[in-house]
Amino acid sequence: MTRPEEPGRQHAGHMTPEEFREHGKRVVDWIADYLVDVEKCPVRSPARPGEVRSALPAHAPERGADFDAVLADMERIVLPGITHWQHPNFFAYFPANASGPAILGDLLSAGLGVQGMVWATSPACTELETVVVDWLAELLGLPGHFRTDGAGGGVIQDSASSAVLVALLAALHRVRKRTGSAPRPVRYTMYVSGQTHSSVERAGRICGVGTDNVRIVDVDPNTLAMDPRQLERLISADIAAGAVPVFVCATIGTTSTTAIDPVRAIGEICRSHDVWLHVDAAYAGVAAICPEMRWINDGVAEYADSYASNAHKWLLTNFDCGLLWVADRQPLIGALSALPEYLRNTASESGEVIDYRDWQVPLGRRFRALKLWSVIRWYGAEGLRAHIRAGIAMADEFAALVSADPNFEVLDPHHFGLVCFRPLWTETDPERADELTMRLMESLNDSGDMFLSHTKVRGRVVLRMAIGAPATGMSHVRAAWSRIRAVRSQFA
Ligand SMILES: *Cc1c(COP(=O)(O)O)cnc(C)c1O
């Protein structure tokens, strides 16, 4: 093919729109085939450390190659090193849902190649995001002040980890404004439970609060929910010792077992001490799209200063799409605005124009709203609810199967798609019994038929069966249960 005599194009060898069309169709076909065939792959990659790397050249190629060569290497080198998160028997971690409309929405975003740091760099990138986060706030039954036409607003972050980081920055900004310039260095404290996600303690380290000032509140040994009385005691003791309590993270659906902290009781304590309440509902929050699940957010409307949930776990939107809502956007913008006070842009603060770079750590931002918009429009609220309900129903049915077997025990309650359970052994030594449980899990995972994970509850190993991939049906869940029973009987 002869290309026009334009220096840049000729020397660089850019893919022409015609070439893109041809290869692009092949890539879409490749993805569609993958989604059909994924069930035939071992769920967990059997690759050993270094295997993928050693199959790749040590040096970058000097000359470009045809795109077909990339696809060939995808099959030969990359796929064997993939753990198939979209496999119907992927039960190990909370799902990372991918869906057709999300993949296509992301492709459109890549096609536009927009960098949406401020409104002016692509008005639609900002305004579509505003619309979809407001839509979702409404669909989840979140309070009106989390909407952009209220005092707060929502924003798409890369992850729940970034969401808690910016929430903490906003909380620190708010408390500094309140206390003014302190005569001596202030020691800030923050509060999590032993079940809180590790990203919260990391946010404390990143913000300079420091691990020593991250208080770990006890949990109720039965429910694994944060004990509000212990929270109150720790906050009071810290105040008495001259510290400034700044931030509490309550979790709706902990990573380990989907335990739910008592947000209302925690919120009352936060309110009385003027402490920021962040609610981390990274996995479970999206379940509130079903009205019968709205109870999980009890206390959020009255007390939460910020609320995070990921569309990229259970809501059919490809990673990354972490949602963060704040009740009041001023502390967030105050903490992160790139402009000094005297250059504040009144348009942003009036709510006329939003510059989302002031709502996140990096300056640059992808057009993530496109994939979420595409998902919401394709499925409608109805389809999204059906997906969540299917996950919960399958988890309920799995739990019923497990509890009906005297050789297994289910940890109740399970409100979402995660069921924690453990095999019971004749072995009476708890440590040796836990070893057997781990060996059972490794054996199942090594088989490639399914992928489970584990956690520790009250000192004992339990297995985690997280249901919620779009490809998973009850037949997969039943087959997985048969495999688990069969392998256990080999061990007993
Ligand atoms: C998954 C999870 C996170 C972390 O989410 P990322 O988006 O991966 O940062 C935080 N909190 C809870 C409760 C989670 O389940």
CSV table of C-alpha atoms and ligand atoms in Angstrom, one decimal, residues 94-95 157-164 195-200 202 249-256 258-259 278 280-284 308-313 319-323 464, ligand 1:
chain,number,residue,atom,x,y,z
A,94,PHE,CA,-15.2,-10.4,44.4
A,95,PRO,CA,-16.0,-10.5,40.7
A,157,GLN,CA,-12.2,7.2,40.5
A,158,ASP,CA,-10.0,4.4,39.3
A,159,SER,CA,-10.6,2.4,42.5
A,160,ALA,CA,-12.1,2.4,46.0
A,161,SER,CA,-8.5,2.8,47.2
A,162,SER,CA,-8.3,6.2,45.5
A,163,ALA,CA,-11.8,7.0,46.8
A,164,VAL,CA,-10.8,6.6,50.4
A,195,GLN,CA,-12.0,-6.1,59.0
A,196,THR,CA,-11.5,-2.8,57.2
A,197,HIS,CA,-9.8,-3.0,53.7
A,198,SER,CA,-6.1,-2.4,53.8
A,199,SER,CA,-6.4,0.6,51.4
A,200,VAL,CA,-7.7,2.7,54.4
A,202,ARG,CA,-2.5,2.9,53.4
A,249,CYS,CA,-14.2,4.3,57.9
A,250,ALA,CA,-17.3,2.1,58.2
A,251,THR,CA,-17.7,-0.8,55.8
A,252,ILE,CA,-20.8,-2.1,54.2
A,253,GLY,CA,-19.7,-5.6,53.0
A,254,THR,CA,-16.2,-6.2,54.2
A,255,THR,CA,-13.8,-7.9,51.8
A,256,SER,CA,-13.2,-10.9,54.0
A,258,THR,CA,-19.2,-9.1,53.7
A,259,ALA,CA,-19.8,-8.0,57.3
A,278,HIS,CA,-16.5,7.5,55.1
A,280,ASP,CA,-16.7,1.9,52.1
A,281,ALA,CA,-19.2,-0.2,50.2
A,282,ALA,CA,-16.8,-1.1,47.4
A,283,TYR,CA,-18.3,-4.4,46.6
A,284,ALA,CA,-21.7,-4.5,48.2
A,308,ALA,CA,-17.7,4.6,47.8
A,309,SER,CA,-18.9,1.7,45.7
A,310,ASN,CA,-17.3,0.1,42.6
A,311,ALA,CA,-19.2,-0.4,39.4
A,312,HIS,CA,-16.2,-2.5,38.4
A,313,LYS,CA,-16.9,-5.4,40.8
A,319,PHE,CA,-12.4,-2.3,35.7
A,320,ASP,CA,-11.7,0.6,36.4
A,321,CYS,CA,-14.8,2.4,37.6
A,322,GLY,CA,-14.8,3.3,41.2
A,323,LEU,CA,-17.6,5.6,42.3
A,464,ARG,CA,-14.8,-17.9,50.1
B,1,LIG,C1,-12.4,-4.5,46.8
B,1,LIG,C2,-12.5,-3.6,48.0
B,1,LIG,C3,-11.8,-2.4,48.1
B,1,LIG,C4,-10.7,-2.1,47.1
B,1,LIG,O1,-11.2,-1.8,45.9
B,1,LIG,P1,-10.3,-1.2,44.7
B,1,LIG,O2,-11.3,-0.6,43.8
B,1,LIG,O3,-9.6,-2.4,44.2
B,1,LIG,O4,-9.3,-0.3,45.3
B,1,LIG,C5,-12.0,-1.6,49.2
B,1,LIG,N1,-12.9,-2.0,50.1
B,1,LIG,C6,-13.6,-3.1,50.1
B,1,LIG,C7,-14.6,-3.4,51.1
B,1,LIG,C8,-13.4,-3.9,49.0
B,1,LIG,O5,-14.2,-5.1,48.9
